[in-house]
Amino acid sequence: MVAPSDEFVMLIVSSPSGAGKTTLCNRLREEFGDIRFSVSHTTRLARPNEVDGREYHFVSDAEFERMVRERAFAEWAAVHDRRYGTSKREIDAARAGARGVLFDIDYQGARQIKAHYPDAVGVFVLPPSLEELERRLRGRGTESEEATVRRLAAAKREIAHYGLFDYVVVNDELERAYERLRSVVVAERCRRARHAQRCEELLTQTLETTRPGRALGEE
Ligand code: ADP
Ligand code: 5GP
């Protein structure tokens, strides 16, 4: 396990399909340019507006299998009959050049990331109701009827795992929900544990400049 550097935030955002997690994550990506979005690998097909390497790395079953065998994934899971995984390389790249990493992954992935990185912060996005979830999923118009039914059936199973997460954001009205999500990031960045080194450095400086005599200009 790699200990997180003081200010490096690992943020997991999960939700049942259609609750608005991608919309909220896109807003985070716009505002927090120093948090790197972890681009997962998936065996599902790209949607018309998706670009390989931007939303996902779209790979074949064989390629995904090879990466599993080579232990290239920090976590992976079967979701809605397809496979999705976070490569270790994504996390290494974030550590090398960013102040945080954002994972849009399901509860199975969240559990694995939390097991490896206990300081990772999990946010679960809830729809205001199951009826609204269905409206949004259908309104998005990206899934076949069969896939829509499968995703809706999975929603309750996913919500049942809310206990894995540290925060819950109800995505009722988008602006309000985004305000809640960004507050989590801001608060997490203020955690005492992330500033221990800074505090200790200040303490060292304070001790040096307030040595008896020095403050009065006496050497
Ligand atoms: P997810 O990534 O969780 O599957 P999306 O972000 O794709 O969900 O959102 C599903 C649909 O709901 C999209 O069409 C999106 O524009 C819409 N949506 C997201 N948030 C809200 C909201 N607060 N109110 C109404 N519609 C929303
Ligand atoms: P979608 O097909 O709608 O993009 O995503 C379906 C589900 O897979 C979402 O819940 C999403 O969070 C999850 N997912 C995306 N990438 C990963 C990943 O790398 N690992 C895991 N475990 N889940 C993922």
Tab-separated table of C-alpha atoms and ligand atoms in Angstrom:
chain	number	residue	atom	x	y	z
A	1	MET	CA	0.000	0.000	0.000
A	2	VAL	CA	1.260	3.469	-0.869
A	3	ALA	CA	0.692	6.070	1.837
A	4	PRO	CA	-1.026	9.141	0.417
A	5	SER	CA	1.087	12.255	0.312
A	6	ASP	CA	-0.212	14.896	2.697
A	7	GLU	CA	-2.525	16.797	0.399
A	8	PHE	CA	-3.265	14.177	-2.246
A	9	VAL	CA	-7.014	13.405	-2.217
A	10	MET	CA	-8.386	10.162	-3.642
A	11	LEU	CA	-12.053	10.806	-4.332
A	12	ILE	CA	-14.444	8.016	-5.290
A	13	VAL	CA	-17.843	8.970	-6.715
A	14	SER	CA	-20.408	6.191	-7.155
A	15	SER	CA	-24.121	6.016	-7.823
A	16	PRO	CA	-26.763	3.902	-9.484
A	17	SER	CA	-26.725	4.452	-13.239
A	18	GLY	CA	-28.631	7.611	-14.173
A	19	ALA	CA	-28.367	9.399	-10.806
A	20	GLY	CA	-26.130	12.071	-12.308
A	21	LYS	CA	-22.643	11.059	-11.229
A	22	THR	CA	-21.022	11.728	-14.606
A	23	THR	CA	-22.655	15.159	-14.806
A	24	LEU	CA	-21.400	16.014	-11.316
A	25	CYS	CA	-17.922	14.606	-11.977
A	26	ASN	CA	-17.647	16.683	-15.159
A	27	ARG	CA	-18.356	19.799	-13.120
A	28	LEU	CA	-15.652	18.794	-10.645
A	29	ARG	CA	-13.209	18.246	-13.487
A	30	GLU	CA	-13.920	21.754	-14.798
A	31	GLU	CA	-13.470	23.433	-11.432
A	32	PHE	CA	-10.634	21.400	-9.961
A	33	GLY	CA	-8.089	21.210	-12.742
A	34	ASP	CA	-5.489	19.841	-10.338
A	35	ILE	CA	-7.531	16.694	-9.656
A	36	ARG	CA	-6.943	14.102	-12.349
A	37	PHE	CA	-9.867	12.058	-13.609
A	38	SER	CA	-9.027	8.371	-13.586
A	39	VAL	CA	-9.845	7.032	-17.054
A	40	SER	CA	-11.025	3.447	-16.602
A	41	HIS	CA	-10.759	0.561	-19.011
A	42	THR	CA	-14.016	-1.036	-20.107
A	43	THR	CA	-15.225	-3.770	-22.423
A	44	ARG	CA	-18.475	-1.926	-23.174
A	45	LEU	CA	-18.926	-0.124	-26.475
A	46	ALA	CA	-18.391	3.638	-26.689
A	47	ARG	CA	-21.502	5.843	-26.761
A	48	PRO	CA	-21.725	8.268	-29.704
A	49	ASN	CA	-20.386	11.234	-27.693
A	50	GLU	CA	-17.561	9.307	-26.018
A	51	VAL	CA	-13.926	9.459	-27.086
A	52	ASP	CA	-11.458	6.629	-26.522
A	53	GLY	CA	-8.978	7.736	-23.858
A	54	ARG	CA	-11.209	10.551	-22.562
A	55	GLU	CA	-14.250	8.896	-20.912
A	56	TYR	CA	-12.778	5.393	-21.027
A	57	HIS	CA	-10.125	3.263	-22.651
A	58	PHE	CA	-12.393	1.004	-24.697
A	59	VAL	CA	-10.820	-2.436	-24.963
A	60	SER	CA	-11.720	-5.935	-26.129
A	61	ASP	CA	-12.474	-8.791	-23.732
A	62	ALA	CA	-9.104	-10.333	-24.631
A	63	GLU	CA	-7.209	-7.117	-23.855
A	64	PHE	CA	-9.044	-6.708	-20.548
A	65	GLU	CA	-8.278	-10.325	-19.679
A	66	ARG	CA	-4.592	-9.791	-20.452
A	67	MET	CA	-4.504	-6.794	-18.099
A	68	VAL	CA	-6.176	-8.822	-15.330
A	69	ARG	CA	-3.581	-11.583	-15.787
A	70	GLU	CA	-0.737	-9.084	-15.702
A	71	ARG	CA	-2.142	-7.494	-12.526
A	72	ALA	CA	-2.370	-4.145	-14.272
A	73	PHE	CA	-5.547	-3.155	-12.398
A	74	ALA	CA	-5.777	-1.515	-8.981
A	75	GLU	CA	-9.387	-2.711	-9.010
A	76	TRP	CA	-11.816	-4.160	-11.500
A	77	ALA	CA	-15.364	-5.504	-11.492
A	78	ALA	CA	-18.172	-6.790	-13.685
A	79	VAL	CA	-20.855	-4.106	-13.868
A	80	HIS	CA	-24.066	-4.483	-15.915
A	81	ASP	CA	-22.553	-7.562	-17.622
A	82	ARG	CA	-19.472	-5.676	-18.818
A	83	ARG	CA	-16.088	-5.315	-17.194
A	84	TYR	CA	-14.596	-2.090	-15.916
A	85	GLY	CA	-11.251	-1.477	-14.229
A	86	THR	CA	-8.907	1.190	-12.892
A	87	SER	CA	-5.337	0.623	-14.012
A	88	LYS	CA	-2.504	1.077	-11.539
A	89	ARG	CA	-0.938	3.296	-14.172
A	90	GLU	CA	-3.803	5.831	-13.818
A	91	ILE	CA	-3.147	6.165	-10.106
A	92	ASP	CA	0.626	6.448	-10.585
A	93	ALA	CA	0.137	9.184	-13.202
A	94	ALA	CA	-2.122	11.131	-10.851
A	95	ARG	CA	0.367	10.848	-8.025
A	96	ALA	CA	3.132	12.068	-10.299
A	97	GLY	CA	1.425	15.212	-11.543
A	98	ALA	CA	-1.785	16.081	-9.697
A	99	ARG	CA	-3.100	16.992	-6.269
A	100	GLY	CA	-5.776	14.333	-6.371
A	101	VAL	CA	-7.514	11.666	-8.367
A	102	LEU	CA	-11.218	11.236	-9.098
A	103	PHE	CA	-12.659	7.751	-9.594
A	104	ASP	CA	-16.081	7.297	-11.192
A	105	ILE	CA	-16.476	3.635	-10.231
A	106	ASP	CA	-19.126	1.334	-8.780
A	107	TYR	CA	-19.419	0.083	-5.187
A	108	GLN	CA	-17.339	-3.037	-5.921
A	109	GLY	CA	-14.489	-0.846	-7.127
A	110	ALA	CA	-14.990	1.518	-4.206
A	111	ARG	CA	-14.563	-1.377	-1.787
A	112	GLN	CA	-11.314	-2.467	-3.468
A	113	ILE	CA	-9.849	1.048	-3.605
A	114	LYS	CA	-10.773	1.615	0.049
A	115	ALA	CA	-9.083	-1.660	0.985
A	116	HIS	CA	-5.824	-0.573	-0.692
A	117	TYR	CA	-6.054	3.108	0.235
A	118	PRO	CA	-7.973	3.569	3.491
A	119	ASP	CA	-7.679	7.355	3.198
A	120	ALA	CA	-9.666	7.380	-0.050
A	121	VAL	CA	-12.893	9.354	0.318
A	122	GLY	CA	-16.117	7.799	-0.946
A	123	VAL	CA	-19.133	9.818	-2.067
A	124	PHE	CA	-22.381	8.101	-2.972
A	125	VAL	CA	-24.725	10.060	-5.228
A	126	LEU	CA	-28.402	9.282	-4.697
A	127	PRO	CA	-31.297	10.158	-6.981
A	128	PRO	CA	-34.187	11.931	-5.223
A	129	SER	CA	-36.423	8.908	-5.999
A	130	LEU	CA	-36.400	5.711	-8.056
A	131	GLU	CA	-39.019	7.226	-10.400
A	132	GLU	CA	-36.717	10.174	-11.092
A	133	LEU	CA	-33.812	7.774	-11.607
A	134	GLU	CA	-35.791	5.978	-14.320
A	135	ARG	CA	-36.793	9.302	-15.912
A	136	ARG	CA	-33.162	10.432	-16.067
A	137	LEU	CA	-31.831	7.141	-17.377
A	138	ARG	CA	-34.468	7.014	-20.114
A	139	GLY	CA	-34.103	10.739	-20.788
A	140	ARG	CA	-30.375	10.292	-21.407
A	141	GLY	CA	-31.308	7.977	-24.260
A	142	THR	CA	-28.036	6.052	-24.314
A	143	GLU	CA	-29.221	2.561	-23.405
A	144	SER	CA	-31.335	-0.045	-25.171
A	145	GLU	CA	-34.564	-1.065	-23.431
A	146	GLU	CA	-32.884	-4.241	-22.230
A	147	ALA	CA	-29.894	-2.363	-20.800
A	148	THR	CA	-32.199	0.216	-19.187
A	149	VAL	CA	-34.163	-2.503	-17.394
A	150	ARG	CA	-30.930	-4.169	-16.286
A	151	ARG	CA	-29.531	-0.908	-14.923
A	152	LEU	CA	-32.748	-0.062	-13.073
A	153	ALA	CA	-32.867	-3.534	-11.559
A	154	ALA	CA	-29.301	-3.059	-10.316
A	155	ALA	CA	-30.089	0.290	-8.672
A	156	LYS	CA	-31.441	-1.099	-5.396
A	157	ARG	CA	-28.514	-3.522	-5.113
A	158	GLU	CA	-26.155	-0.577	-5.512
A	159	ILE	CA	-28.019	1.613	-3.012
A	160	ALA	CA	-27.832	-1.267	-0.512
A	161	HIS	CA	-24.052	-0.667	-0.403
A	162	TYR	CA	-24.306	2.949	0.748
A	163	GLY	CA	-22.522	1.905	3.968
A	164	LEU	CA	-19.203	1.720	2.082
A	165	PHE	CA	-19.194	5.474	1.561
A	166	ASP	CA	-18.233	8.444	3.723
A	167	TYR	CA	-20.659	10.967	2.225
A	168	VAL	CA	-24.040	10.916	0.511
A	169	VAL	CA	-24.994	13.626	-1.984
A	170	VAL	CA	-28.640	13.696	-3.042
A	171	ASN	CA	-28.759	14.917	-6.613
A	172	ASP	CA	-32.143	16.632	-6.571
A	173	GLU	CA	-31.392	20.013	-8.077
A	174	LEU	CA	-28.089	20.013	-9.978
A	175	GLU	CA	-26.629	23.274	-8.649
A	176	ARG	CA	-27.361	22.338	-5.050
A	177	ALA	CA	-25.991	18.836	-5.495
A	178	TYR	CA	-22.816	20.161	-7.074
A	179	GLU	CA	-22.373	22.617	-4.210
A	180	ARG	CA	-22.529	19.679	-1.782
A	181	LEU	CA	-20.043	17.623	-3.769
A	182	ARG	CA	-17.514	20.433	-4.105
A	183	SER	CA	-17.856	21.079	-0.366
A	184	VAL	CA	-16.640	17.546	0.268
A	185	VAL	CA	-13.518	18.221	-1.784
A	186	VAL	CA	-12.869	21.524	-0.053
A	187	ALA	CA	-13.408	20.009	3.408
A	188	GLU	CA	-11.240	16.987	2.646
A	189	ARG	CA	-8.438	19.280	1.586
A	190	CYS	CA	-8.638	20.952	4.997
A	191	ARG	CA	-8.284	17.727	6.968
A	192	ARG	CA	-5.749	18.063	9.740
A	193	ALA	CA	-3.941	14.896	8.720
A	194	ARG	CA	-3.239	16.366	5.276
A	195	HIS	CA	-1.526	19.359	6.835
A	196	ALA	CA	0.572	17.668	9.480
A	197	GLN	CA	3.827	18.322	7.627
A	198	ARG	CA	2.971	21.984	7.105
A	199	CYS	CA	2.118	22.399	10.800
A	200	GLU	CA	5.304	20.697	11.881
A	201	GLU	CA	7.377	22.946	9.613
A	202	LEU	CA	5.727	26.037	11.066
A	203	LEU	CA	6.405	24.785	14.552
A	204	THR	CA	10.067	24.384	13.757
A	205	GLN	CA	10.220	27.943	12.389
A	206	THR	CA	8.361	29.356	15.377
A	207	LEU	CA	10.695	27.666	17.795
A	208	GLU	CA	13.746	29.059	15.993
A	209	THR	CA	12.550	32.679	15.945
A	210	THR	CA	11.261	32.819	19.525
A	211	ARG	CA	14.355	31.484	21.254
A	212	PRO	CA	14.824	33.580	24.377
A	213	GLY	CA	16.943	36.576	23.527
A	214	ARG	CA	16.540	36.377	19.719
A	215	ALA	CA	13.124	38.018	19.746
A	216	LEU	CA	14.679	40.989	21.536
A	217	GLY	CA	17.524	41.227	19.061
A	218	GLU	CA	20.100	39.816	21.453
A	219	GLU	CA	22.359	37.171	19.934
B	1	ADP	P1	-24.741	8.652	-14.293
B	1	ADP	O1	-23.356	9.014	-14.689
B	1	ADP	O2	-24.932	8.580	-12.813
B	1	ADP	O3	-25.225	7.414	-14.987
B	1	ADP	P2	-25.553	11.040	-15.797
B	1	ADP	O4	-24.646	12.088	-15.260
B	1	ADP	O5	-25.273	10.508	-17.156
B	1	ADP	O6	-25.736	9.831	-14.755
B	1	ADP	O7	-27.031	11.647	-15.727
B	1	ADP	C1	-28.164	10.941	-16.221
B	1	ADP	C2	-29.111	11.944	-16.893
B	1	ADP	O8	-29.704	12.781	-15.894
B	1	ADP	C3	-28.397	12.865	-17.868
B	1	ADP	O9	-29.233	13.084	-18.997
B	1	ADP	C4	-28.216	14.158	-17.079
B	1	ADP	O10	-28.199	15.297	-17.903
B	1	ADP	C5	-29.444	14.157	-16.164
B	1	ADP	N1	-29.258	14.799	-14.864
B	1	ADP	C6	-28.150	14.764	-14.064
B	1	ADP	N2	-28.362	15.458	-12.927
B	1	ADP	C7	-29.628	15.923	-12.990
B	1	ADP	C8	-30.452	16.723	-12.106
B	1	ADP	N3	-30.010	17.156	-10.935
B	1	ADP	N4	-31.701	17.010	-12.514
B	1	ADP	C9	-32.178	16.573	-13.689
B	1	ADP	N5	-31.463	15.824	-14.581
B	1	ADP	C10	-30.202	15.512	-14.225
B	2	5GP	P1	-21.285	3.459	-17.619
B	2	5GP	O1	-21.345	2.248	-18.504
B	2	5GP	O2	-22.660	4.072	-17.395
B	2	5GP	O3	-20.248	4.463	-18.042
B	2	5GP	O4	-20.801	2.954	-16.180
B	2	5GP	C1	-21.454	1.889	-15.557
B	2	5GP	C2	-20.954	1.739	-14.138
B	2	5GP	O5	-19.595	1.288	-14.139
B	2	5GP	C3	-20.962	3.041	-13.320
B	2	5GP	O6	-21.493	2.726	-12.028
B	2	5GP	C4	-19.513	3.402	-13.222
B	2	5GP	O7	-19.238	4.132	-12.050
B	2	5GP	C5	-18.877	2.036	-13.177
B	2	5GP	N1	-17.451	2.083	-13.531
B	2	5GP	C6	-16.838	2.851	-14.463
B	2	5GP	N2	-15.514	2.612	-14.481
B	2	5GP	C7	-15.276	1.699	-13.510
B	2	5GP	C8	-14.076	1.077	-13.028
B	2	5GP	O8	-12.976	1.313	-13.475
B	2	5GP	N3	-14.232	0.169	-12.033
B	2	5GP	C9	-15.440	-0.131	-11.481
B	2	5GP	N4	-15.466	-1.013	-10.496
B	2	5GP	N5	-16.582	0.440	-11.909
B	2	5GP	C10	-16.499	1.343	-12.917
